[in-house]
Amino acid sequence: MHVPDVSVVVIVYNDAERLSTAVQSVLDQTLHGVEVVIVDDCSKDGSYTVAQELQAAHPGRVRAFRLPENSGGCGAPRNHGIQQATGSYVMFLDSDDVLERNACRNMLEAAERTGSDLVSGMCVRVHLDSRWGKTTEWYPWIYSRTRTLESITEYPDLLVYDTLSTNKCYRRAFLLEQGLEFPVGIHYEDLLFSAQAYVAARRITLIPNQVYFWNVVEKAAAKSISNRRHEIANFVHRMEIHRRVDELLAAKGHTDIKSAKDAKFLKHDLVLHLRDLPLLGDAYRQEFARLANGYLAGIDPAAYENVTYLQAICAYLLGKEDWDNLIPAADAMTNKGRLSSPLTERDGRIYWCDQHVDGPDGAEARRILDVTEQGFHTAPLTSLQLGNRLTSYADDGRGTVTLSGAVVNPLGRIAEDAELKASLEFRARRQIGVRSFSFPVATVRHAGDTIEWSGTADIGGTVRPLGIIDAVWDVRLKLTAGRDRITTRVSVGGVDLESASRLRVRPRLTRLVSDRFTPEVTKKGNLSYVLTAEGAAAVRTSGLINHAIHGKTANVVKRGLRKALRVRRSMGSGEQKVKLYHEVFSKLPVKKGTVVFESHMGKQYSDSPKAIYEEMVRQGVPFEAIWSYAGKPAGFPKEATLVRRWSWPYLRALAQAEFWVDNQGFPLALAKRPGTTYIQTWHGSALKRMGFHEPRTKAQGRVGQARFQAAVDRFDHFLIRSEHDARTLAKAFRLRDEVLLRTGYPRNDALVEAQREEAQSGERVRGPLAAELGIDPGKKVLLYAPTFRAGADGAVEGFAFPFDVEEFADRLGDRFTLLVRTHYLNSVSLPPSVAGRVVDVSRHHDITPLLALADGLVTDYSSVMFDYAVLDRPMVFFAYDYEKYATDIRGTYFDLKEKAPGPVVATADELFQALAAFEEADAKYAEARQRFLTEFGEYDRGDAARRIVEKFFTRSGK
């Protein structure tokens, strides 16, 4: 008898409808040596009958088993499947999911090639109730490339994050030898089984292939185990599994993995339950705190350094059982960006709350509760999402509702003498046209650290929903405080809506479908209303209602409305815009002399596109300039035509432009017409690997790589500063040599000129920018310009100073003014105590004037180092995470430590010492700076913009 290569254990419980689809995904595998082992957990429906039918239809390939009694979880049926499997390898599949067609073949090939006990591939969550076919890859950074581990200690992230058992292929002999089984009688069994397998495996291979499709229904009537977080037993099971994993790691001496796992517990497992706290009662909260705090006591303190400020605050306040401050913090964590606490200030620092900071453990409280860096005290009030808590809810049982609430007033920034006005807005979530109704709020007043309000809305007499399409309505409070206009969502908090009446409304289409507004709480804890049927509509016969909803007339109305909604939605969708760009706009004639400029995807008026534009203006070139902007058009040239990125005017401008000029990339999906010339200026020489040199790009597969290749093939001309760019960027983008323009960067022309003038006169001319920033003329100016950091999932991390900025101000503030310029993907907030000595210049569009102003540069790996080299001024490289940065999945083109034209330091103390010896470093590294400029900026001669304009835009050049 032939032994199967892979046995796929399919477990099922009361899922007769979907079992066949899961099994068919196994039978359709491109690897033929696969058997299916179905284990029914004593279902009450026809699941086992379906399993027996599949066995009969596929003899020798499908075998069906049934447990004598229901186990209540996934562990027992999977364990039975392991015992019944005959394949060399074992995989697990749930009856409501499916395998990718090549999953078994890809995983078997990797296992046999490497001799691994365990092979893991990428899981994809498929959101079945998403209108747009939404899918989410499960921790994709783990699977960016093929890698083989001799021990889980080589890559702890795998155990910490990917705790699934179903996206893996296990050598069956390995499972039997190690006695690996799922725990029975407890939920979250995957976490423990996966940890045991990772720790026991002598070799693990990861492959960058999708293998498992996890079907998710967010709005399912019957919630899955992991979605029943409001049940305290659910949390009991989670805690027990985590304790068992901790015991396993401790027994094996894996302390580093334990610390990483603790951080993940704080920012994932604990957060899942904290989000529900505002909506749960006191009894649940007390038991939750008892269970959680017992576990938190054993958390590695270092784990708190690797979570967000709100995650750390919530864990700390939970430990104190400070519900008054924890509930707002949990609300803020659920509603990203919301400020739900009034804050407090101590000695120039801002804290989440004033409790604990002056207590016996005040030092720890201040460390964790400090939110100064979040900038709540300096950001414009209108940019803050202020928390707005519902304090009471009442209705008249018919159509009128009275709401009261309190809006957070952080640090009293809404002054007591500010004139207050407010209105309640009810807005349809799905709209055809603008569907909203506003009601003035009768009472708005200052109340200490909140703004209290109360208002009555005659919903029955005013709100007119359509009745079929606009089923959900959200509630917002629009507050005017002096000149500030603030819009907030209304969070329900602890207000009980169970006894609330269903308010009468008059739908425009038919009252047979819906005639009531029912208050509900959204997933994020905010107040909304849902259209339901009651009253006259509900008391009529079910046949009449069914006819109203499904009858011919109603169907005609619904089809018309849905078609109108689809047209409106699709007209604004990216897919439809791309389609019209190619099918309509690209058929229009190219407009000679039209140039579309864009810098950093419309975020700035800056860089080489700006330099080229201004050179064209200076030379009086006749042309129509169109600038793309994202967000707001402030700071862009008023003389040019401004178009918002991805708007219809933007697409039409690109389709008809004679020239495209940008430094990063116009939307990848937009093809360039043959009559359009694309000048790609780019935005910096490369230290870190780019394009096709990145493993992530290689892992995209043929389709993804082809899409990327098509995007870079649009470049007609690509500007470079040196032959280093030709060897790196040009090769990474697979550009032909004739595409390269060896002109240098137009943005650096001003720097070349500044260096020449300084060399000739021997004087540093600071210009008006220094006065604008209020810089003391007696101090040197340092510019701190780090690059951004990305997490393991590729997401951009928030900026945090890698040194104590207050210590810098105290130690060196009498000699230097420090300008802080974060990457355009980041933002920064400075403590009030450093005012005048440290200045945030991140909002300045163009970095070039800042470079010209600075007497020295402090950076890490930012490409700004190559530009600043033109000025022949001192540089210090604060490479505090160099090993991690230089050896991550992308890698670098050269060793910075070998070629850096300035000291490379790894600690804050070394940084301060290097800056204290600023003049010494200037002389010591003079030759190194010249070598660096020769290698990386040989074509920066100060005439790049002029050469580009003369080549492409003047009559003599064309």
mmCIF file of N, CA, C and O in Angstrom, residues 342 381 386-391 404-410 412-422 441 443-454 477-481 486 488:
data_model
loop_
_atom_site.group_PDB
_atom_site.id
_atom_site.type_symbol
_atom_site.label_atom_id
_atom_site.label_comp_id
_atom_site.label_asym_id
_atom_site.label_seq_id
_atom_site.Cartn_x
_atom_site.Cartn_y
_atom_site.Cartn_z
ATOM 1 N N PRO A 342 -8.222 64.181 30.386
ATOM 2 C CA PRO A 342 -7.935 65.628 30.439
ATOM 3 C C PRO A 342 -6.454 65.943 30.623
ATOM 4 O O PRO A 342 -6.066 67.098 30.489
ATOM 5 N N LEU A 381 -5.717 72.449 18.571
ATOM 6 C CA LEU A 381 -6.851 71.825 19.242
ATOM 7 C C LEU A 381 -7.764 71.113 18.245
ATOM 8 O O LEU A 381 -8.302 70.033 18.516
ATOM 9 N N LEU A 386 -10.979 64.652 20.376
ATOM 10 C CA LEU A 386 -11.311 64.712 21.793
ATOM 11 C C LEU A 386 -12.365 63.675 22.154
ATOM 12 O O LEU A 386 -13.352 63.484 21.440
ATOM 13 N N GLY A 387 -12.132 63.003 23.282
ATOM 14 C CA GLY A 387 -13.104 62.041 23.770
ATOM 15 C C GLY A 387 -14.399 62.715 24.178
ATOM 16 O O GLY A 387 -14.403 63.817 24.744
ATOM 17 N N ASN A 388 -15.519 62.066 23.896
ATOM 18 C CA ASN A 388 -16.837 62.626 24.187
ATOM 19 C C ASN A 388 -17.686 61.491 24.764
ATOM 20 O O ASN A 388 -18.154 60.625 24.031
ATOM 21 N N ARG A 389 -17.844 61.474 26.069
ATOM 22 C CA ARG A 389 -18.499 60.362 26.762
ATOM 23 C C ARG A 389 -19.969 60.672 27.029
ATOM 24 O O ARG A 389 -20.302 61.730 27.575
ATOM 25 N N LEU A 390 -20.841 59.766 26.634
ATOM 26 C CA LEU A 390 -22.271 59.904 26.916
ATOM 27 C C LEU A 390 -22.494 59.710 28.412
ATOM 28 O O LEU A 390 -22.008 58.751 29.006
ATOM 29 N N THR A 391 -23.192 60.642 29.036
ATOM 30 C CA THR A 391 -23.444 60.542 30.475
ATOM 31 C C THR A 391 -24.893 60.196 30.800
ATOM 32 O O THR A 391 -25.172 59.662 31.871
ATOM 33 N N SER A 404 -27.008 63.567 26.826
ATOM 34 C CA SER A 404 -26.080 64.413 27.574
ATOM 35 C C SER A 404 -24.715 63.758 27.560
ATOM 36 O O SER A 404 -24.599 62.522 27.529
ATOM 37 N N GLY A 405 -23.668 64.588 27.581
ATOM 38 C CA GLY A 405 -22.324 64.036 27.545
ATOM 39 C C GLY A 405 -21.292 65.018 28.031
ATOM 40 O O GLY A 405 -21.611 66.143 28.447
ATOM 41 N N ALA A 406 -20.036 64.561 27.989
ATOM 42 C CA ALA A 406 -18.924 65.399 28.452
ATOM 43 C C ALA A 406 -17.748 65.237 27.507
ATOM 44 O O ALA A 406 -17.286 64.106 27.264
ATOM 45 N N VAL A 407 -17.269 66.340 26.955
ATOM 46 C CA VAL A 407 -16.123 66.355 26.054
ATOM 47 C C VAL A 407 -14.873 66.685 26.859
ATOM 48 O O VAL A 407 -14.870 67.626 27.663
ATOM 49 N N VAL A 408 -13.826 65.924 26.647
ATOM 50 C CA VAL A 408 -12.575 66.171 27.354
ATOM 51 C C VAL A 408 -12.007 67.537 26.982
ATOM 52 O O VAL A 408 -11.994 67.912 25.807
ATOM 53 N N ASN A 409 -11.541 68.260 27.978
ATOM 54 C CA ASN A 409 -10.886 69.553 27.768
ATOM 55 C C ASN A 409 -9.438 69.418 28.246
ATOM 56 O O ASN A 409 -9.131 69.733 29.399
ATOM 57 N N PRO A 410 -8.544 68.947 27.395
ATOM 58 C CA PRO A 410 -7.192 68.620 27.850
ATOM 59 C C PRO A 410 -6.418 69.848 28.306
ATOM 60 O O PRO A 410 -6.308 70.836 27.579
ATOM 61 N N GLY A 412 -7.142 72.176 30.023
ATOM 62 C CA GLY A 412 -7.920 73.405 29.998
ATOM 63 C C GLY A 412 -7.693 74.243 28.763
ATOM 64 O O GLY A 412 -7.824 75.479 28.806
ATOM 65 N N ARG A 413 -7.365 73.582 27.627
ATOM 66 C CA ARG A 413 -7.037 74.347 26.421
ATOM 67 C C ARG A 413 -8.249 75.051 25.824
ATOM 68 O O ARG A 413 -8.097 76.003 25.050
ATOM 69 N N ILE A 414 -9.451 74.598 26.148
ATOM 70 C CA ILE A 414 -10.643 75.372 25.793
ATOM 71 C C ILE A 414 -10.856 76.355 26.940
ATOM 72 O O ILE A 414 -11.292 75.985 28.032
ATOM 73 N N ALA A 415 -10.506 77.590 26.704
ATOM 74 C CA ALA A 415 -10.488 78.590 27.769
ATOM 75 C C ALA A 415 -11.886 78.825 28.335
ATOM 76 O O ALA A 415 -12.900 78.679 27.625
ATOM 77 N N GLU A 416 -11.943 79.203 29.604
ATOM 78 C CA GLU A 416 -13.229 79.405 30.257
ATOM 79 C C GLU A 416 -14.018 80.555 29.647
ATOM 80 O O GLU A 416 -15.245 80.593 29.738
ATOM 81 N N ASP A 417 -13.317 81.507 29.027
ATOM 82 C CA ASP A 417 -14.038 82.628 28.425
ATOM 83 C C ASP A 417 -14.394 82.388 26.959
ATOM 84 O O ASP A 417 -14.931 83.269 26.283
ATOM 85 N N ALA A 418 -14.066 81.157 26.453
ATOM 86 C CA ALA A 418 -14.392 80.853 25.053
ATOM 87 C C ALA A 418 -15.900 80.667 24.896
ATOM 88 O O ALA A 418 -16.545 79.972 25.686
ATOM 89 N N GLU A 419 -16.476 81.293 23.886
ATOM 90 C CA GLU A 419 -17.903 81.138 23.611
ATOM 91 C C GLU A 419 -18.156 79.722 23.092
ATOM 92 O O GLU A 419 -17.487 79.245 22.182
ATOM 93 N N LEU A 420 -19.148 79.032 23.680
ATOM 94 C CA LEU A 420 -19.422 77.640 23.351
ATOM 95 C C LEU A 420 -20.755 77.499 22.627
ATOM 96 O O LEU A 420 -21.769 78.081 23.047
ATOM 97 N N LYS A 421 -20.759 76.752 21.557
ATOM 98 C CA LYS A 421 -21.986 76.370 20.847
ATOM 99 C C LYS A 421 -21.805 74.938 20.371
ATOM 100 O O LYS A 421 -20.681 74.477 20.155
ATOM 101 N N ALA A 422 -22.920 74.222 20.201
ATOM 102 C CA ALA A 422 -22.797 72.830 19.752
ATOM 103 C C ALA A 422 -24.068 72.383 19.064
ATOM 104 O O ALA A 422 -25.147 72.962 19.249
ATOM 105 N N VAL A 441 -27.775 72.069 20.258
ATOM 106 C CA VAL A 441 -27.655 71.600 21.636
ATOM 107 C C VAL A 441 -27.990 72.753 22.567
ATOM 108 O O VAL A 441 -27.386 73.834 22.474
ATOM 109 N N THR A 443 -27.729 73.104 25.952
ATOM 110 C CA THR A 443 -26.838 73.431 27.065
ATOM 111 C C THR A 443 -25.414 73.001 26.753
ATOM 112 O O THR A 443 -25.160 71.827 26.449
ATOM 113 N N VAL A 444 -24.489 73.944 26.788
ATOM 114 C CA VAL A 444 -23.055 73.660 26.652
ATOM 115 C C VAL A 444 -22.340 74.525 27.670
ATOM 116 O O VAL A 444 -22.485 75.750 27.654
ATOM 117 N N ARG A 445 -21.543 73.885 28.562
ATOM 118 C CA ARG A 445 -20.913 74.697 29.605
ATOM 119 C C ARG A 445 -19.597 74.086 30.046
ATOM 120 O O ARG A 445 -19.372 72.879 29.898
ATOM 121 N N HIS A 446 -18.739 74.928 30.605
ATOM 122 C CA HIS A 446 -17.484 74.472 31.191
ATOM 123 C C HIS A 446 -17.781 73.750 32.493
ATOM 124 O O HIS A 446 -18.614 74.207 33.300
ATOM 125 N N ALA A 447 -17.092 72.640 32.707
ATOM 126 C CA ALA A 447 -17.263 71.876 33.948
ATOM 127 C C ALA A 447 -15.918 71.292 34.354
ATOM 128 O O ALA A 447 -15.664 70.085 34.213
ATOM 129 N N GLY A 448 -15.032 72.136 34.790
ATOM 130 C CA GLY A 448 -13.706 71.661 35.198
ATOM 131 C C GLY A 448 -12.894 71.219 33.998
ATOM 132 O O GLY A 448 -12.613 72.024 33.097
ATOM 133 N N ASP A 449 -12.538 69.930 33.972
ATOM 134 C CA ASP A 449 -11.707 69.434 32.872
ATOM 135 C C ASP A 449 -12.528 68.830 31.750
ATOM 136 O O ASP A 449 -12.012 68.072 30.931
ATOM 137 N N THR A 450 -13.822 69.134 31.688
ATOM 138 C CA THR A 450 -14.664 68.703 30.569
ATOM 139 C C THR A 450 -15.573 69.848 30.138
ATOM 140 O O THR A 450 -15.736 70.842 30.851
ATOM 141 N N ILE A 451 -16.163 69.658 28.968
ATOM 142 C CA ILE A 451 -17.230 70.535 28.482
ATOM 143 C C ILE A 451 -18.501 69.705 28.492
ATOM 144 O O ILE A 451 -18.630 68.739 27.736
ATOM 145 N N GLU A 452 -19.435 70.050 29.366
ATOM 146 C CA GLU A 452 -20.670 69.282 29.457
ATOM 147 C C GLU A 452 -21.702 69.828 28.476
ATOM 148 O O GLU A 452 -21.769 71.034 28.236
ATOM 149 N N TRP A 453 -22.494 68.916 27.934
ATOM 150 C CA TRP A 453 -23.519 69.320 26.978
ATOM 151 C C TRP A 453 -24.769 68.467 27.155
ATOM 152 O O TRP A 453 -24.699 67.337 27.653
ATOM 153 N N SER A 454 -25.887 69.013 26.726
ATOM 154 C CA SER A 454 -27.147 68.279 26.761
ATOM 155 C C SER A 454 -28.062 68.840 25.686
ATOM 156 O O SER A 454 -28.189 70.061 25.541
ATOM 157 N N LEU A 477 -21.083 65.006 17.759
ATOM 158 C CA LEU A 477 -21.298 66.323 18.357
ATOM 159 C C LEU A 477 -20.349 67.287 17.677
ATOM 160 O O LEU A 477 -19.137 67.054 17.618
ATOM 161 N N LYS A 478 -20.879 68.387 17.159
ATOM 162 C CA LYS A 478 -20.059 69.432 16.557
ATOM 163 C C LYS A 478 -20.005 70.599 17.532
ATOM 164 O O LYS A 478 -21.017 71.267 17.787
ATOM 165 N N LEU A 479 -18.811 70.829 18.074
ATOM 166 C CA LEU A 479 -18.611 71.827 19.108
ATOM 167 C C LEU A 479 -17.823 73.006 18.558
ATOM 168 O O LEU A 479 -16.779 72.821 17.925
ATOM 169 N N THR A 480 -18.314 74.213 18.803
ATOM 170 C CA THR A 480 -17.574 75.430 18.481
ATOM 171 C C THR A 480 -17.140 76.076 19.783
ATOM 172 O O THR A 480 -17.972 76.386 20.637
ATOM 173 N N ALA A 481 -15.817 76.239 19.932
ATOM 174 C CA ALA A 481 -15.263 76.862 21.133
ATOM 175 C C ALA A 481 -14.408 78.036 20.688
ATOM 176 O O ALA A 481 -13.274 77.869 20.241
ATOM 177 N N ILE A 486 -14.716 71.711 16.548
ATOM 178 C CA ILE A 486 -14.294 70.368 16.913
ATOM 179 C C ILE A 486 -15.449 69.406 16.687
ATOM 180 O O ILE A 486 -16.575 69.645 17.142
ATOM 181 N N THR A 488 -16.707 65.436 17.245
ATOM 182 C CA THR A 488 -16.404 64.244 18.030
ATOM 183 C C THR A 488 -17.476 63.180 17.837
ATOM 184 O O THR A 488 -18.644 63.505 17.597
#
